[in-house]
Coordinates of C-alpha atoms in Angstrom, one line a residue:
M1 CA 38.8 -104.1 -140.6
N2 CA 35.3 -105.7 -141.1
T3 CA 34.5 -109.4 -140.6
Y4 CA 32.5 -111.3 -143.1
I5 CA 30.3 -114.3 -142.1
Y6 CA 29.1 -116.4 -145.0
M7 CA 26.0 -118.2 -143.7
V8 CA 25.8 -121.4 -145.8
R9 CA 22.6 -123.3 -145.2
H10 CA 23.1 -127.0 -145.8
G11 CA 22.0 -128.7 -149.0
E12 CA 19.2 -131.1 -149.5
S13 CA 19.3 -133.9 -147.0
L14 CA 17.4 -137.2 -146.7
K15 CA 15.1 -137.5 -143.7
T16 CA 15.0 -141.3 -144.0
E17 CA 18.5 -142.2 -142.7
G18 CA 20.3 -141.8 -139.4
N19 CA 19.2 -139.1 -137.0
E20 CA 19.4 -135.3 -137.0
R21 CA 23.1 -135.4 -136.3
T22 CA 24.1 -138.0 -138.8
R23 CA 21.9 -137.6 -141.9
G24 CA 23.9 -136.6 -144.9
L25 CA 23.2 -135.1 -148.3
T26 CA 21.2 -136.3 -151.2
D27 CA 22.8 -136.5 -154.6
K28 CA 21.4 -133.0 -155.4
G29 CA 22.8 -131.8 -152.0
K30 CA 26.3 -133.2 -153.0
T31 CA 26.1 -131.5 -156.4
D32 CA 25.1 -128.2 -154.8
A33 CA 28.1 -128.5 -152.4
H34 CA 30.4 -128.5 -155.4
I35 CA 28.6 -125.4 -156.9
I36 CA 29.0 -123.7 -153.5
A37 CA 32.8 -124.5 -153.6
E38 CA 33.0 -123.0 -157.1
L39 CA 31.0 -120.0 -156.2
L40 CA 33.0 -119.1 -153.1
K41 CA 36.5 -120.2 -154.1
D42 CA 37.7 -116.7 -154.9
E43 CA 36.1 -114.9 -151.9
G44 CA 39.4 -115.1 -149.9
I45 CA 37.9 -117.3 -147.1
N46 CA 40.1 -117.6 -144.1
T47 CA 38.2 -119.9 -141.7
F48 CA 35.5 -122.5 -141.8
V49 CA 33.2 -123.2 -138.9
S50 CA 30.1 -125.5 -138.7
S51 CA 27.3 -127.0 -136.8
P52 CA 28.1 -130.5 -135.6
Y53 CA 25.4 -132.0 -137.9
S54 CA 26.8 -133.9 -140.9
R55 CA 24.7 -132.2 -143.5
A56 CA 26.0 -128.7 -142.5
S57 CA 29.7 -129.7 -142.5
L58 CA 29.4 -131.8 -145.7
T59 CA 27.9 -128.8 -147.5
I60 CA 31.1 -126.7 -147.0
E61 CA 33.6 -129.6 -146.9
N62 CA 34.5 -129.4 -150.6
L63 CA 35.3 -125.7 -150.4
A64 CA 37.3 -126.1 -147.2
H65 CA 39.4 -128.9 -148.6
S66 CA 40.0 -127.1 -151.9
L67 CA 41.5 -124.3 -149.9
G68 CA 43.5 -126.5 -147.5
K69 CA 41.5 -125.6 -144.5
E70 CA 39.9 -127.5 -141.6
I71 CA 36.4 -127.1 -140.4
V72 CA 36.1 -126.0 -136.7
V73 CA 32.9 -127.5 -135.2
F74 CA 30.9 -125.5 -132.7
E75 CA 28.2 -127.6 -130.8
D76 CA 26.1 -124.6 -130.2
L77 CA 25.6 -123.9 -133.9
R78 CA 23.4 -127.0 -134.2
E79 CA 19.9 -126.7 -135.4
I80 CA 17.0 -126.2 -132.9
D81 CA 16.7 -129.2 -130.7
F82 CA 13.2 -130.3 -131.6
S83 CA 13.4 -133.4 -129.3
S84 CA 15.8 -134.8 -126.7
D85 CA 16.7 -137.8 -128.8
D86 CA 17.7 -136.2 -132.2
K87 CA 14.8 -138.1 -133.8
I88 CA 14.1 -137.0 -137.4
L89 CA 10.8 -135.2 -137.7
D90 CA 9.1 -135.1 -141.1
D91 CA 8.0 -131.9 -142.7
K92 CA 4.4 -132.4 -141.6
E93 CA 5.6 -132.3 -138.0
V94 CA 8.4 -129.7 -138.3
Y95 CA 6.6 -126.9 -140.2
P96 CA 3.7 -126.5 -137.9
A97 CA 6.0 -126.7 -134.8
V98 CA 8.3 -124.0 -136.3
R99 CA 5.4 -121.7 -137.0
K100 CA 4.2 -122.1 -133.4
M101 CA 7.8 -121.6 -132.1
F102 CA 8.1 -118.3 -134.0
A103 CA 4.7 -117.1 -132.8
D104 CA 5.6 -118.0 -129.2
P105 CA 9.4 -117.9 -128.8
D106 CA 9.2 -119.7 -125.4
F107 CA 7.3 -122.7 -126.7
S108 CA 9.1 -126.0 -127.2
L109 CA 8.1 -129.5 -128.2
P110 CA 8.4 -132.1 -125.4
G111 CA 12.1 -132.6 -124.7
G112 CA 13.1 -129.9 -127.2
E113 CA 14.2 -126.3 -126.9
S114 CA 12.5 -123.0 -127.6
I115 CA 13.4 -120.3 -130.1
T116 CA 14.6 -118.1 -127.2
T117 CA 17.0 -120.8 -126.0
C118 CA 18.3 -121.7 -129.5
Q119 CA 18.8 -118.0 -130.4
K120 CA 20.7 -117.3 -127.1
R121 CA 23.1 -120.2 -127.5
S122 CA 23.7 -119.6 -131.3
I123 CA 24.2 -115.8 -130.8
T124 CA 26.7 -116.4 -128.0
T125 CA 28.7 -118.6 -130.3
L126 CA 28.4 -116.2 -133.3
K127 CA 29.7 -113.3 -131.1
Q128 CA 32.6 -115.5 -130.0
I129 CA 33.4 -116.2 -133.7
L130 CA 33.2 -112.5 -134.5
R131 CA 35.7 -111.8 -131.7
E132 CA 38.0 -114.8 -132.4
Y133 CA 38.1 -114.3 -136.2
K134 CA 37.8 -110.5 -136.3
G135 CA 38.8 -109.1 -139.7
Q136 CA 38.5 -112.5 -141.5
K137 CA 36.1 -114.1 -143.9
V138 CA 34.4 -117.0 -142.2
V139 CA 32.1 -119.7 -143.8
L140 CA 29.6 -120.9 -141.3
G141 CA 27.9 -124.2 -142.2
T142 CA 24.4 -123.9 -140.8
H143 CA 20.6 -124.8 -140.8
G144 CA 17.6 -122.8 -141.8
A145 CA 16.0 -122.0 -138.5
V146 CA 19.2 -121.3 -136.5
M147 CA 20.5 -119.2 -139.4
T148 CA 17.3 -117.2 -139.4
L149 CA 17.5 -116.7 -135.7
M150 CA 21.1 -115.5 -135.9
M151 CA 20.4 -113.2 -138.8
G152 CA 17.2 -112.0 -137.1
Y153 CA 19.0 -111.0 -134.0
F154 CA 20.8 -108.4 -135.9
D155 CA 18.0 -107.4 -138.4
S156 CA 14.3 -108.1 -137.7
Q157 CA 13.5 -108.7 -141.4
Y158 CA 15.0 -112.1 -141.0
D159 CA 11.9 -113.8 -139.6
L160 CA 9.6 -116.8 -140.2
D161 CA 8.6 -115.5 -143.7
F162 CA 12.3 -115.2 -144.6
L163 CA 12.9 -118.7 -143.3
F164 CA 10.3 -120.2 -145.5
K165 CA 11.6 -118.4 -148.5
T166 CA 15.2 -119.7 -148.2
S167 CA 16.4 -122.7 -150.2
K168 CA 18.6 -125.7 -149.5
P169 CA 21.3 -124.7 -149.9
D170 CA 21.4 -121.0 -149.5
I171 CA 24.2 -118.4 -148.9
Y172 CA 24.1 -115.0 -147.2
R173 CA 27.2 -112.8 -146.7
M174 CA 27.0 -110.7 -143.7
E175 CA 29.4 -107.9 -143.2
F176 CA 30.1 -106.9 -139.5
D177 CA 32.0 -103.9 -138.0
G178 CA 32.7 -105.4 -134.6
E179 CA 29.2 -106.8 -133.6
V180 CA 27.4 -104.3 -135.7
L181 CA 25.8 -105.7 -139.0
R182 CA 26.5 -103.4 -141.8
E183 CA 25.2 -105.3 -144.8
T184 CA 23.7 -108.7 -145.9
K185 CA 23.8 -110.0 -149.4
R186 CA 22.3 -113.2 -150.8
L187 CA 24.9 -115.0 -152.9
W188 CA 23.1 -118.2 -153.8
Q189 CA 21.2 -118.0 -157.1
G190 CA 20.1 -121.6 -157.4

């Protein structure tokens, strides 16, 4: 029996409040979270897992609650650690850094982590999820870069260009046979 992972990239989030862990969703992000719940309500989801960052769990919370499910948080599903203090970086800082990180997977900003490190920790966790929830349909609340790294581990077409074409939110259903990716389909049409 195959396992389905629904990669749900978080909705639009303010970069002016809190820190990377605590910033929530904008009004548009909240509206999109309701659309996600409506879109996925009949998929037969068994399990919900998420990054520990608020914006990721808030994006899938409506769907989980509507199905009477709890969200299991995995620390290692967090976004790339750009700095050691969870400081919010604006897009003028993040985008050039991400480009450099994808060009040189061992590069990191001072106090941050590299693409290599982030991919290793997130893939270890994704493989654990595939084993633990084998045969189930699992929604995974995630972030753009870490989602791209997890997807790219299984299929090289998911790269920097792919990342910059994704939206907030976004949804990709990945079908696995064990740890072998069989198919990926984009479900978000927003």
